[in-house]
Coordinates of C-alpha atoms in Angstrom, one line a residue:
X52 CA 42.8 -2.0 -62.6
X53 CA 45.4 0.7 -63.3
X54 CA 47.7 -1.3 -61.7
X55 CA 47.9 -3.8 -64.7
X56 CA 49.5 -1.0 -66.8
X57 CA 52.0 0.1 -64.5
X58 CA 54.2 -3.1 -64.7
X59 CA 55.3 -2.9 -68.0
X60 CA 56.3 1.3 -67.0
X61 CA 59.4 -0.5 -64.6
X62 CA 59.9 -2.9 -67.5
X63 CA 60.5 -0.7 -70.4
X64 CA 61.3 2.9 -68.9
X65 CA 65.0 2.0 -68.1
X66 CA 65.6 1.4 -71.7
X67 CA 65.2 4.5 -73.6
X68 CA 67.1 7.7 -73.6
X69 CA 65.9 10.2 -75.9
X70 CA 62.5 12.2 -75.1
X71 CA 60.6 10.7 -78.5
X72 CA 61.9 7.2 -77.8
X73 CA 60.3 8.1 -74.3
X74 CA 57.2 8.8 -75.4
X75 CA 57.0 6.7 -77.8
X76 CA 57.4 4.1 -75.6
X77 CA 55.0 5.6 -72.6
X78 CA 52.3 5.8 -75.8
X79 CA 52.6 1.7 -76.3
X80 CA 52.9 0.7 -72.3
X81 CA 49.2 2.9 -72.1
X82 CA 48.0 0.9 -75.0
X83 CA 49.5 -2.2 -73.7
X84 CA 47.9 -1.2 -70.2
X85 CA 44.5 -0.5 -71.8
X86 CA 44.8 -3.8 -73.5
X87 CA 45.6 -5.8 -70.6
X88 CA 42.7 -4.4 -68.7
X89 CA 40.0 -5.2 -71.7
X90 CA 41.6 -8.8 -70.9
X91 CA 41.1 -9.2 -67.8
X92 CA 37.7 -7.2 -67.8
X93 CA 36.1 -9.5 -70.5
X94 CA 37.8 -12.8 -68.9
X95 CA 35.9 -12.0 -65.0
X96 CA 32.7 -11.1 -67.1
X97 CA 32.8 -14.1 -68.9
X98 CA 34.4 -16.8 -66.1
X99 CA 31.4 -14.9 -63.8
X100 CA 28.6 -16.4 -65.9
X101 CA 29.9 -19.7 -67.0
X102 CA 30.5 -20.4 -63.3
X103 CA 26.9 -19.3 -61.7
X104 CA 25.8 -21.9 -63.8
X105 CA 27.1 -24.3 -61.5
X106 CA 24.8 -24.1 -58.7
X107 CA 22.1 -22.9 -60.5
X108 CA 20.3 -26.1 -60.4
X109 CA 20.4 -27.4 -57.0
X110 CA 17.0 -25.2 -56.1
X111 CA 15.2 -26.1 -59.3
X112 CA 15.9 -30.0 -59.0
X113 CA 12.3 -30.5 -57.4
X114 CA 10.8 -29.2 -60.3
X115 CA 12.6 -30.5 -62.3
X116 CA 11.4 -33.7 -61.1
X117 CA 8.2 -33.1 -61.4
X118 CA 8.3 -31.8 -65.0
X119 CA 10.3 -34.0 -66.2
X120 CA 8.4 -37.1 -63.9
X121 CA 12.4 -38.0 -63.0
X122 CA 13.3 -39.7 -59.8
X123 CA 15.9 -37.6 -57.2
X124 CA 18.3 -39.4 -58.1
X125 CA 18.4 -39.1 -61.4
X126 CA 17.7 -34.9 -61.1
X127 CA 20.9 -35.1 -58.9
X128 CA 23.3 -36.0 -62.0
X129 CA 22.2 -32.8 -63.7
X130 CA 24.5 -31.6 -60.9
X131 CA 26.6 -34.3 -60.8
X132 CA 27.1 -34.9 -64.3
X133 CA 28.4 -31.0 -64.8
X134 CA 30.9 -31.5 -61.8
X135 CA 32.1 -34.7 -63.2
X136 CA 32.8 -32.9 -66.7
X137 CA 34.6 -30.2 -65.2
X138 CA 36.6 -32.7 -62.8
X139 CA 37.9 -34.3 -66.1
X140 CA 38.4 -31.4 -68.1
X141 CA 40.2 -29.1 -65.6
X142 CA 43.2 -31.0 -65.4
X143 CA 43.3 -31.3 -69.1
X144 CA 43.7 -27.1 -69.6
X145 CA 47.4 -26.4 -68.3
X146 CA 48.3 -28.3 -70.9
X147 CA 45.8 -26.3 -73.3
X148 CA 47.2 -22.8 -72.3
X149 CA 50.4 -23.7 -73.0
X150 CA 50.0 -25.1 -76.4
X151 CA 47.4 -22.5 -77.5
X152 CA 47.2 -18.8 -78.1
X153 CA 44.6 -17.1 -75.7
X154 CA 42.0 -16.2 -78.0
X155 CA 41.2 -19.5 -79.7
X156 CA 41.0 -20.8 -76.3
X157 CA 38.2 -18.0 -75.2
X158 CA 36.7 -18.3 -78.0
X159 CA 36.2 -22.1 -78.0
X160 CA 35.3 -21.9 -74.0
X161 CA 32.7 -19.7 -74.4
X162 CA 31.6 -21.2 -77.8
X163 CA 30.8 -24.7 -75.7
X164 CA 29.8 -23.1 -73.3
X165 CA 26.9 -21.1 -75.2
X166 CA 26.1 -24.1 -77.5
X167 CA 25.4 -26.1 -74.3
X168 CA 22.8 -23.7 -73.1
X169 CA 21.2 -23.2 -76.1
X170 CA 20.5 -26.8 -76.1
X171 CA 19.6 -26.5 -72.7
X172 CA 17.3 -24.0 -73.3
X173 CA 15.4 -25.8 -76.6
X174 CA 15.7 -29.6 -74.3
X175 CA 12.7 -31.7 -74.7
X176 CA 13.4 -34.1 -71.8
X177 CA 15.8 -35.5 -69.2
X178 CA 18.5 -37.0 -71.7
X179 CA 19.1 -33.9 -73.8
X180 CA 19.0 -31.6 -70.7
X181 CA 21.6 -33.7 -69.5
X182 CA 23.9 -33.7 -72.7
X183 CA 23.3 -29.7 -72.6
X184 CA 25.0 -29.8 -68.8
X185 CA 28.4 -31.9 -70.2
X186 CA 28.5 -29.3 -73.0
X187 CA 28.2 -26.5 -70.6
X188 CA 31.2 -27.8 -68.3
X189 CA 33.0 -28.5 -70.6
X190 CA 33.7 -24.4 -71.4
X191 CA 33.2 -23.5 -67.6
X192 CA 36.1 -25.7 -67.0
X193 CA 38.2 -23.7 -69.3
X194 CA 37.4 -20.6 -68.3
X195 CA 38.4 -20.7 -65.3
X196 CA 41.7 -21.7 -65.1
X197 CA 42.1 -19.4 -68.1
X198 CA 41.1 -16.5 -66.2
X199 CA 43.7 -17.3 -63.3
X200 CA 46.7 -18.0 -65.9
X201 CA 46.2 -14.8 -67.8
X202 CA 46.2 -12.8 -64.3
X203 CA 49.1 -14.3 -63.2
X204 CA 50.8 -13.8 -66.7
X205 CA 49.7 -9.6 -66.8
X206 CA 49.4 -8.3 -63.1
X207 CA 52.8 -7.6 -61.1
X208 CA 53.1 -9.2 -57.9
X209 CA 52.4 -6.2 -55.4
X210 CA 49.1 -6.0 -57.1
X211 CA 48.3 -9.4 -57.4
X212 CA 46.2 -9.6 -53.9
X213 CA 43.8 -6.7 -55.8
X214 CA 43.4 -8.2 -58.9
X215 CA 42.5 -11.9 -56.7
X216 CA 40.4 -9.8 -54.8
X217 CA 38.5 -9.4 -58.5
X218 CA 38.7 -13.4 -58.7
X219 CA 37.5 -14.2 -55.6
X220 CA 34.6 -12.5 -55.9
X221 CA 33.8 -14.7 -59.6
X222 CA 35.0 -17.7 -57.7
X223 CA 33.0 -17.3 -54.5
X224 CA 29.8 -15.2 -55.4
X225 CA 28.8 -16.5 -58.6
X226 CA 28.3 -20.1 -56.4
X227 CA 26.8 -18.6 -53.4
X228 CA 24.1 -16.4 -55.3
X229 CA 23.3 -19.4 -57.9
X230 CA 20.3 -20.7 -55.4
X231 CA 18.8 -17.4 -55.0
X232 CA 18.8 -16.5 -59.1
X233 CA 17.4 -19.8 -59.8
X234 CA 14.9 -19.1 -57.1
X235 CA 13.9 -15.9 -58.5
X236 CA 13.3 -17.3 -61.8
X237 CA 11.8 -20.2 -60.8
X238 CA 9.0 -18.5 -58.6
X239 CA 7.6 -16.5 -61.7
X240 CA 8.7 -18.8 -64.8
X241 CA 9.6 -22.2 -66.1
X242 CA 12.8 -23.9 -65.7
X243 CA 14.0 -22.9 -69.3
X244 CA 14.1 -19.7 -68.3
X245 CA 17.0 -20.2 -66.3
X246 CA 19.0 -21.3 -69.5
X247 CA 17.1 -18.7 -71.4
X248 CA 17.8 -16.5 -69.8
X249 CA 21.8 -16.6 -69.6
X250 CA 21.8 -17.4 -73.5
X251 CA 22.1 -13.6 -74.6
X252 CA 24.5 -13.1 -71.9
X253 CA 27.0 -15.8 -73.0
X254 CA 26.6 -14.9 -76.4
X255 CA 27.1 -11.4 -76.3
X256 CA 30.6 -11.9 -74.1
X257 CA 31.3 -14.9 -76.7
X258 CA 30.8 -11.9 -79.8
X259 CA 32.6 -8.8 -77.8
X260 CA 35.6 -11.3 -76.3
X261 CA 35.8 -12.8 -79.5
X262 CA 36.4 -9.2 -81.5
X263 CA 38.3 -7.3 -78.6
X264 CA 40.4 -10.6 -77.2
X265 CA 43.9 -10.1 -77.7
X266 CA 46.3 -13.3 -77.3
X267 CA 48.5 -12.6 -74.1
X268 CA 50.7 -15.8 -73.6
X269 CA 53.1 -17.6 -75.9
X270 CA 52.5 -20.8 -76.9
X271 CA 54.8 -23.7 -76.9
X272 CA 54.7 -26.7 -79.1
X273 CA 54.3 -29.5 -76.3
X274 CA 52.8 -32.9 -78.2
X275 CA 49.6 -33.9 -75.5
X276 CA 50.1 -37.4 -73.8
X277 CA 47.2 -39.5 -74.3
X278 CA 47.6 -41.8 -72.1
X279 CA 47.8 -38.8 -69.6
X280 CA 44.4 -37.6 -70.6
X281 CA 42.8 -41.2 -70.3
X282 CA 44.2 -41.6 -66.8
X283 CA 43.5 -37.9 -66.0
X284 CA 39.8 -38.9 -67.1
X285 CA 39.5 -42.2 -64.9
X286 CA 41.4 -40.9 -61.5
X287 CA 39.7 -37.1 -61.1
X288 CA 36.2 -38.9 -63.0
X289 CA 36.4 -41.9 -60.6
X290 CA 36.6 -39.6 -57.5
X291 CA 33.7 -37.0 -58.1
X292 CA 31.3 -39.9 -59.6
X293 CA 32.4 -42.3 -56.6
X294 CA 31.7 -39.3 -54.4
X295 CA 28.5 -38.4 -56.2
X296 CA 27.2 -41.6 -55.7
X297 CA 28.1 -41.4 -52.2
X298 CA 26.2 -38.6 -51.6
X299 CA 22.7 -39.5 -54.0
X300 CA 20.2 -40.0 -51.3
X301 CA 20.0 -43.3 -52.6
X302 CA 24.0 -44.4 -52.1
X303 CA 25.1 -44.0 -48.7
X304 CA 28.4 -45.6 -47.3
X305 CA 28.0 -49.4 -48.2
X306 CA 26.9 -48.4 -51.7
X307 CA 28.9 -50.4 -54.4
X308 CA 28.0 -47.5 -56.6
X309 CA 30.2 -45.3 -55.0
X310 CA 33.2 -47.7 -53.6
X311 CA 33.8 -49.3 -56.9
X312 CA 34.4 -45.7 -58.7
X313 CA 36.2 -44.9 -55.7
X314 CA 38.6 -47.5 -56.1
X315 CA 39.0 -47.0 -60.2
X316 CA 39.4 -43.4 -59.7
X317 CA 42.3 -43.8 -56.7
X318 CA 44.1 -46.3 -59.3
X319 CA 44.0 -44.1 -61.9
X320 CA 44.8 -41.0 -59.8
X321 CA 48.1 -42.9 -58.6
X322 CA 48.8 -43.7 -62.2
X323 CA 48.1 -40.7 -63.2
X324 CA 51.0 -38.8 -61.0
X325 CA 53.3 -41.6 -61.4
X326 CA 53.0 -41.1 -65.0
X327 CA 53.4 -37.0 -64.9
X328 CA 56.2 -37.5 -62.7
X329 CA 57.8 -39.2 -65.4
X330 CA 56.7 -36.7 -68.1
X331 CA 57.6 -33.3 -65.9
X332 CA 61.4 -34.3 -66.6
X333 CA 60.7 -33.9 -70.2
X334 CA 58.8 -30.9 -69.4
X335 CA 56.1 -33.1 -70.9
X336 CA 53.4 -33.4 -68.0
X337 CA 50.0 -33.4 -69.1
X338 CA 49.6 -31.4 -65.3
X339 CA 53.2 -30.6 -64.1
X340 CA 53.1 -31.4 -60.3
X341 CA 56.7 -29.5 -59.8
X342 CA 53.9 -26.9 -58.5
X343 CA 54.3 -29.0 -55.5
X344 CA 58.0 -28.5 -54.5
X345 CA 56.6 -25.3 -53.7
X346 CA 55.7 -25.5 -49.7
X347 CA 53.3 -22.1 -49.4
X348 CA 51.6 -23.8 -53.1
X349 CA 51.4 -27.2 -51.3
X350 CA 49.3 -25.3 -47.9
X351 CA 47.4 -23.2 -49.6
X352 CA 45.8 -26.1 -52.1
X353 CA 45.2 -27.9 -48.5
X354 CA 43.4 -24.8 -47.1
X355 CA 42.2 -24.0 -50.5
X356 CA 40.2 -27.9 -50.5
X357 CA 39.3 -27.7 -46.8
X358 CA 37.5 -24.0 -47.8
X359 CA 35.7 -25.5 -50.7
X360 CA 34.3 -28.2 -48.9
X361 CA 32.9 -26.2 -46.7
X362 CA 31.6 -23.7 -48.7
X363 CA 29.9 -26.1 -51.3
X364 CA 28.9 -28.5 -48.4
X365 CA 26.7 -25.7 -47.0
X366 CA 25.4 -24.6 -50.7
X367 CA 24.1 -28.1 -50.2
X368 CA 23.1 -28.8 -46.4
X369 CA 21.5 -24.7 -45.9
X370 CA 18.6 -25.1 -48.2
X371 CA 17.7 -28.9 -47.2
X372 CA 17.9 -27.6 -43.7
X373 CA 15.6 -24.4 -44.9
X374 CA 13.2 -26.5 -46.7
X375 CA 12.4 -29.5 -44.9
X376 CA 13.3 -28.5 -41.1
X377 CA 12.2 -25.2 -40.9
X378 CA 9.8 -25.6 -43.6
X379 CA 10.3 -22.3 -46.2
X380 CA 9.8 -22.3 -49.8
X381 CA 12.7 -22.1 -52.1
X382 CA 12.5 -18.5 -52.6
X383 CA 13.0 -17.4 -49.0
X384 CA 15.8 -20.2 -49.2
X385 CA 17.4 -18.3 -51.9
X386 CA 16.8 -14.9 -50.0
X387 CA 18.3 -15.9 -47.0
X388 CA 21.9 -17.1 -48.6
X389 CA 21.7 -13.9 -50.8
X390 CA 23.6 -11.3 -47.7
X391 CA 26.5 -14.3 -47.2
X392 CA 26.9 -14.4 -50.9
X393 CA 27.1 -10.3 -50.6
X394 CA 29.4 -10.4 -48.0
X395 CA 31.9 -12.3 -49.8
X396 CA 31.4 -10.1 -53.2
X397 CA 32.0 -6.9 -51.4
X398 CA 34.7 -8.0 -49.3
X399 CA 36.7 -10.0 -51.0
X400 CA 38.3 -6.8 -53.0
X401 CA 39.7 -5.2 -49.7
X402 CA 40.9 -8.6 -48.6
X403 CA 43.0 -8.2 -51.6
X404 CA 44.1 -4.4 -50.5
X405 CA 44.9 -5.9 -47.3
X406 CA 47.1 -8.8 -48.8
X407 CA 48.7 -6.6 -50.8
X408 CA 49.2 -4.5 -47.5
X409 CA 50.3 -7.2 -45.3
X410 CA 50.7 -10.6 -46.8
X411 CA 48.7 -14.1 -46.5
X412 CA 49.5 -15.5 -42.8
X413 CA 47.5 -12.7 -40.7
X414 CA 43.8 -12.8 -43.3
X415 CA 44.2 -16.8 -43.3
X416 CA 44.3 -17.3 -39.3
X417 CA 41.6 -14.8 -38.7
X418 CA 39.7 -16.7 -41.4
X419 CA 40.6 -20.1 -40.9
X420 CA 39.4 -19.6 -37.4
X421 CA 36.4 -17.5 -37.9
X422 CA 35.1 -20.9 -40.3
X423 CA 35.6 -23.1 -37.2
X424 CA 33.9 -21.3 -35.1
X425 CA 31.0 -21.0 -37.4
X426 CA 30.4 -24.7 -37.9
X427 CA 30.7 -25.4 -34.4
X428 CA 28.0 -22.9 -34.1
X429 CA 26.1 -24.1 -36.8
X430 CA 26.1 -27.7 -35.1
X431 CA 23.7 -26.1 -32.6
X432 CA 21.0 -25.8 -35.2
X433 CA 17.2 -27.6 -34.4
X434 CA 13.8 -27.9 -35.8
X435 CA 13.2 -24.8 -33.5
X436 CA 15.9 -22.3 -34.3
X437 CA 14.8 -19.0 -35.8
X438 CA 15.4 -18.5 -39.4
X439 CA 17.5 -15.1 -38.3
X440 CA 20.0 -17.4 -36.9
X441 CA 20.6 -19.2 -40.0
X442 CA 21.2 -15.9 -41.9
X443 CA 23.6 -14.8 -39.4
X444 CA 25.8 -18.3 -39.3
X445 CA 25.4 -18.0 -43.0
X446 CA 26.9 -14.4 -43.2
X447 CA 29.4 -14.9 -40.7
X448 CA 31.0 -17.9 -42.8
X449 CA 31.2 -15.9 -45.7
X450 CA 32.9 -13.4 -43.7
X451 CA 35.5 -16.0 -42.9
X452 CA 35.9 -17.9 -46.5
X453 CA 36.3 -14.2 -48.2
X454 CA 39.0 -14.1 -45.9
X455 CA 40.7 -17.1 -47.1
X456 CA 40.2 -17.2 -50.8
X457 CA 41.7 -14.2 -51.5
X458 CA 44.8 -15.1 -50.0
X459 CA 45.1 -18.8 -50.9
X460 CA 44.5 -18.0 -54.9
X461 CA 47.2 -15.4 -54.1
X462 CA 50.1 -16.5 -52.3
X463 CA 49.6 -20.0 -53.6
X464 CA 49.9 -19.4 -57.4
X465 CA 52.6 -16.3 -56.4
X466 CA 54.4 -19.3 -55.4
X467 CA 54.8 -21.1 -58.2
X468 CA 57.7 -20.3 -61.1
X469 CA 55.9 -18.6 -64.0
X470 CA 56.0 -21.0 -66.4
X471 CA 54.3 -23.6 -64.5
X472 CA 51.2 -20.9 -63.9
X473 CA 49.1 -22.8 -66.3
X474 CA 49.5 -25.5 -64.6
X475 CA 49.0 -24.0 -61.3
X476 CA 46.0 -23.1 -62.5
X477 CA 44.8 -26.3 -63.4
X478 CA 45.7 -27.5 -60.1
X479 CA 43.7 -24.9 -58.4
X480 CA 40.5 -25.9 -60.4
X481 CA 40.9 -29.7 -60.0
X482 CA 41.3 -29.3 -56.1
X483 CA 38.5 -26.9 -56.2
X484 CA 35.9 -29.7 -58.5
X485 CA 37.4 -32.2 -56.1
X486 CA 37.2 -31.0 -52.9
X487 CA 34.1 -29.3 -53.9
X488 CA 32.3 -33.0 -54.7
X489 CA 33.7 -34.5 -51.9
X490 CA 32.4 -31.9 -48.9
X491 CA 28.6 -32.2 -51.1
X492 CA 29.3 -36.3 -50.5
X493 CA 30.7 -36.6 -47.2
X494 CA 27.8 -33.7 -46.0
X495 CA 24.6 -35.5 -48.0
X496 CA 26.4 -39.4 -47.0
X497 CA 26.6 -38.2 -43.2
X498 CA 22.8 -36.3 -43.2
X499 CA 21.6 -39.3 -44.7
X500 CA 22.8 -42.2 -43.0
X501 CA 22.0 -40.3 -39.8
X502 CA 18.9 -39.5 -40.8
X503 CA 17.7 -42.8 -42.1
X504 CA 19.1 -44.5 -38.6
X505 CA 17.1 -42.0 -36.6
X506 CA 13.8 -42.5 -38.5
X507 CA 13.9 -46.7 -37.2
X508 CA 13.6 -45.4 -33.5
X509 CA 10.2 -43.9 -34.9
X510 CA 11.1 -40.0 -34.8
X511 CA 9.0 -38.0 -37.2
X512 CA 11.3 -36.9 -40.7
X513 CA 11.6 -33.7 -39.8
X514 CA 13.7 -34.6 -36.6
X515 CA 15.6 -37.2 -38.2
X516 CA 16.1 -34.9 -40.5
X517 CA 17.5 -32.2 -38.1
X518 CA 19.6 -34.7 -36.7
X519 CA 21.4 -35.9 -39.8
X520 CA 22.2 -32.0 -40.4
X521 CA 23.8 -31.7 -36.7
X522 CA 26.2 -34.7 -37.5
X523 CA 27.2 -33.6 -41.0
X524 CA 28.1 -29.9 -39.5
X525 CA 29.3 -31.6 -36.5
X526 CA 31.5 -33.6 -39.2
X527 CA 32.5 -30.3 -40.9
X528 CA 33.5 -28.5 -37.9
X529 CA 36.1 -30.9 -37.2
X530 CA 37.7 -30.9 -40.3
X531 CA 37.6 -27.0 -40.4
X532 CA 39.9 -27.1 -37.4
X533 CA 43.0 -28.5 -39.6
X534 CA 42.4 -25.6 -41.5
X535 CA 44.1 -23.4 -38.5
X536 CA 47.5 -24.8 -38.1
X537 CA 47.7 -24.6 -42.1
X538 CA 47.1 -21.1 -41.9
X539 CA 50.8 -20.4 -40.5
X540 CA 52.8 -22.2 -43.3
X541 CA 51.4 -19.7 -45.9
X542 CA 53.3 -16.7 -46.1
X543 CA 54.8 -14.2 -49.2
X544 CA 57.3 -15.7 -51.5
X545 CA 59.9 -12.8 -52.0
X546 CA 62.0 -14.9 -54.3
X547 CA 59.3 -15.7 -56.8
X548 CA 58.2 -12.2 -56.4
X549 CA 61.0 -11.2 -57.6
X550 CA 60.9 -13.8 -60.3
X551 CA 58.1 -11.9 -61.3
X552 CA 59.0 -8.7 -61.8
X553 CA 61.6 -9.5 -64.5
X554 CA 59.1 -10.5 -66.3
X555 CA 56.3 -7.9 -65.9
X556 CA 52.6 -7.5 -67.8
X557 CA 53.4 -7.8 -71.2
X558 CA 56.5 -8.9 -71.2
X559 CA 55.2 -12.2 -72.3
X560 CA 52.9 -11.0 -74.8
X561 CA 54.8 -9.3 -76.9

């Protein structure tokens, strides 16, 4: 990360001439370097933790089921109910991070956070285990947007791909390696554990962030618009429960439980931007969507939500397929998504050499059509493939996403002017929640429906099972193919880059 402390050595080196000023002011960028890196260090740590916590639950929802004697679709909104927090709360944090100092808002992140998985940990039935998941979003959906704002605020742009590179590898890892943690725990000890044992962990980046955090933005005194925040909560809230509902076993397409959110949440949404569109001329947006006159932003959040549903659609469809097709326990399940989730860790910081190298538009194709072919592939999946096959399609789409989120986080936010980076942020993490409940809904809706139509012509479950997993991938591979045209509207923004290094690490922490 030495690359954080050499943008504030262009900044302040052309203002000094005698040798003592010099030094004097080589002595402060180091420190200012050194700071910058504890930062960024304790902020991946901390965004790393809070956000493999998201998919930690999906293997343990059988037993969770059966300890709790709670029906599946009730298990589901332990799932649910933390996506649905973090859909409402994301869009809420630009706002946050430009009204607040840094450090507060660590501290309070990680202090919800913690609190929610203490009670977690100590919950005596469904209700308070549920309570402890809302708590528990609500300081993963700070985090993360946090994380990106600060980055974008500290590291100059011709390191920014290296430094993503670090993100990705939070963003995309901690998801994919959820299920097989979870599995690992849950083969040897209770389902507390899994809160249990992340407990210390939270609280001991909660204690060290809270001591060694420094504040690194400047905040401005923007009144919130409450109005904003309700609509904010009713469109994004409307969408993932609508969705959620969609996808519960139980919902399906003609459920009213998932149109009538739907429809409130679409409302709202449109309120919602009309309203901000309004407010942005006051520079008073709740979530400033001036983001958008960006064109590279405005493709990469396409690509960006087309990525996500495909990665969390598989986090989804993999195991069910695993478990009731092939018929292996949840620990093998976990085992055999553990080299994809690998894949993307160790690649995904020489993507960011390589973007740094040669910009977006090359890395996205290759990606973007990598993904494709995988889900086409993956639509040839049966009751009688062999489980090898599965780990290969599995690696090979990781190979192909680290390609893409790298690049996307990258160029998009590079995009954007830097005071709207907060709000870039946020943008990034709302598509992201969205997109992320919407490829689970349309996946589980299209598996399900299929699935439940095959079973009538008398097919045992197994098949109609295997079926309604060949439609949803089927599904998935032809939305993956929009993905490839996208790809070649993302390129470098050498204006903004230049923006950027005006205003260099530090320069807006001072």
């Amino acid at each position: 990360m030495a690359e954080i402390a050499t943008a504030t050595t262009t900044h302040e080196n052309t203002n000094h001439g005698s040798p003592g000023a010099d030094a004097a002011a080589s002595a402060a960028e180091a420190a200012l370097g050194v700071r910058n890196r504890l930062v960024i260090t304790l902020l991946l740590i901390s965004t790393f933790v809070v956000i493999l916590n998201e998919t930690i639950m999906g293997v343990a929802l059988p037993r969770l089921m059966e300890d709790l004697s709670i029906s599946a679709s009730a298990a589901q909104w332990l799932t649910s109910a933390f996506m649905l927090t973090m859909a409402v709360v994301i869009p809420i944090t630009g706002f946050l991070l430009q009204r607040y100092n840094t450090r507060p808002v660590f501290i309070a992140a990680m202090t919800l956070f913690s609190t929610g998985t203490l009670i977690a940990a100590l919950a005596p039935g469904f209700t308070v285990l549920l309570v402890a998941r809302v708590v528990q979003a609500t300081g993963t959906a700070i985090m993360f947007p946090l994380l990106l704002t600060t980055v974008m605020t500290l590291v100059p742009a011709a390191h920014l791909g290296r430094m993503m590179g670090n993100i990705s590898i939070v963003i995309s890892v901690a998801p994919a390696i959820g299920p097989t943690i979870s599995g690992a725990i849950l083969s040897v000890l209770d389902w507390r554990w899994m809160f249990i044992l992340v407990l210390p962990i939270a609280l001991t980046a909660l204690v060290v962030g809270g001591i060694l955090m420094k504040n690194v933005t400047t905040p401005t005194k923007t009144p919130i618009d409450v109005l904003s925040v309700v609509l904010s909560a009713l469109g994004f809230g409307g969408l993932v429960y609508g969705l959620s509902n969609l996808g519960a076993a139980g919902g399906g397409i003609g459920s009213v439980s998932g149109w009538l959110p739907l429809a409130v949440g679409a409302l709202g949404l449109t309120a919602f931007i009309l309203r901000q569109l309004s407010l942005q001329k006051r520079n008073r947006a709740l979530l400033d969507l001036r983001t958008f006159r960006s064109r590279t932003f405005t493709f990469a959040i396409v690509m960006m939500a087309i990525s996500m549903m495909a990665l969390f659609g598989t986090i989804i469809l993999l195991p069910i397929y695993i478990q009731t097709v092939l018929g292996l326990d949840t620990l093998t399940t976990g085992l055999m998504l553990l080299p994809g989730g690998l894949v993307m860790g160790l690649l995904a910081p020489l993507v960011g050499r390589l973007y740094d190298r040669s910009g977006p538009t090359r890395l996205l194709v290759t990606g973007s059509v990598i993904v494709s072919a995988v889900f086409w592939g993956m639509t040839l999946l049966n009751e009688r493939s062999a489980p090898w096959m599965v780990v290969a399609a599995h690696v090979t789409l990781s190979l192909g996403l680290a390609l893409l989120f790298t690049p996307l986080f990258t160029a998009g936010l590079a995009a954007v002017r830097p005071e709207l980076y907060s709000h870039g942020s946020a943008m990034v993490g709302t598509i992201q929640q969205l997109a992320g409940a919407f490829g689970t809904a349309l996946f589980v809706t299209v598996m399900a429906s299929v699935a439940a139509s095959q079973l009538a012509t008398g097919v045992t479950a197994v098949t109609a099972t295997s079926a309604g997993i060949h439609a949803a991938f089927l599904c998935g591979a032809v939305i993956s193919l929009f993905a490839i045209p996208a790809a070649f509207f993302i390129r470098r923004t050498p204006a903004v880059e230049g923006a950027d290094a005006d205003a260099p690490a530090g320069a807006h922490g001072h």
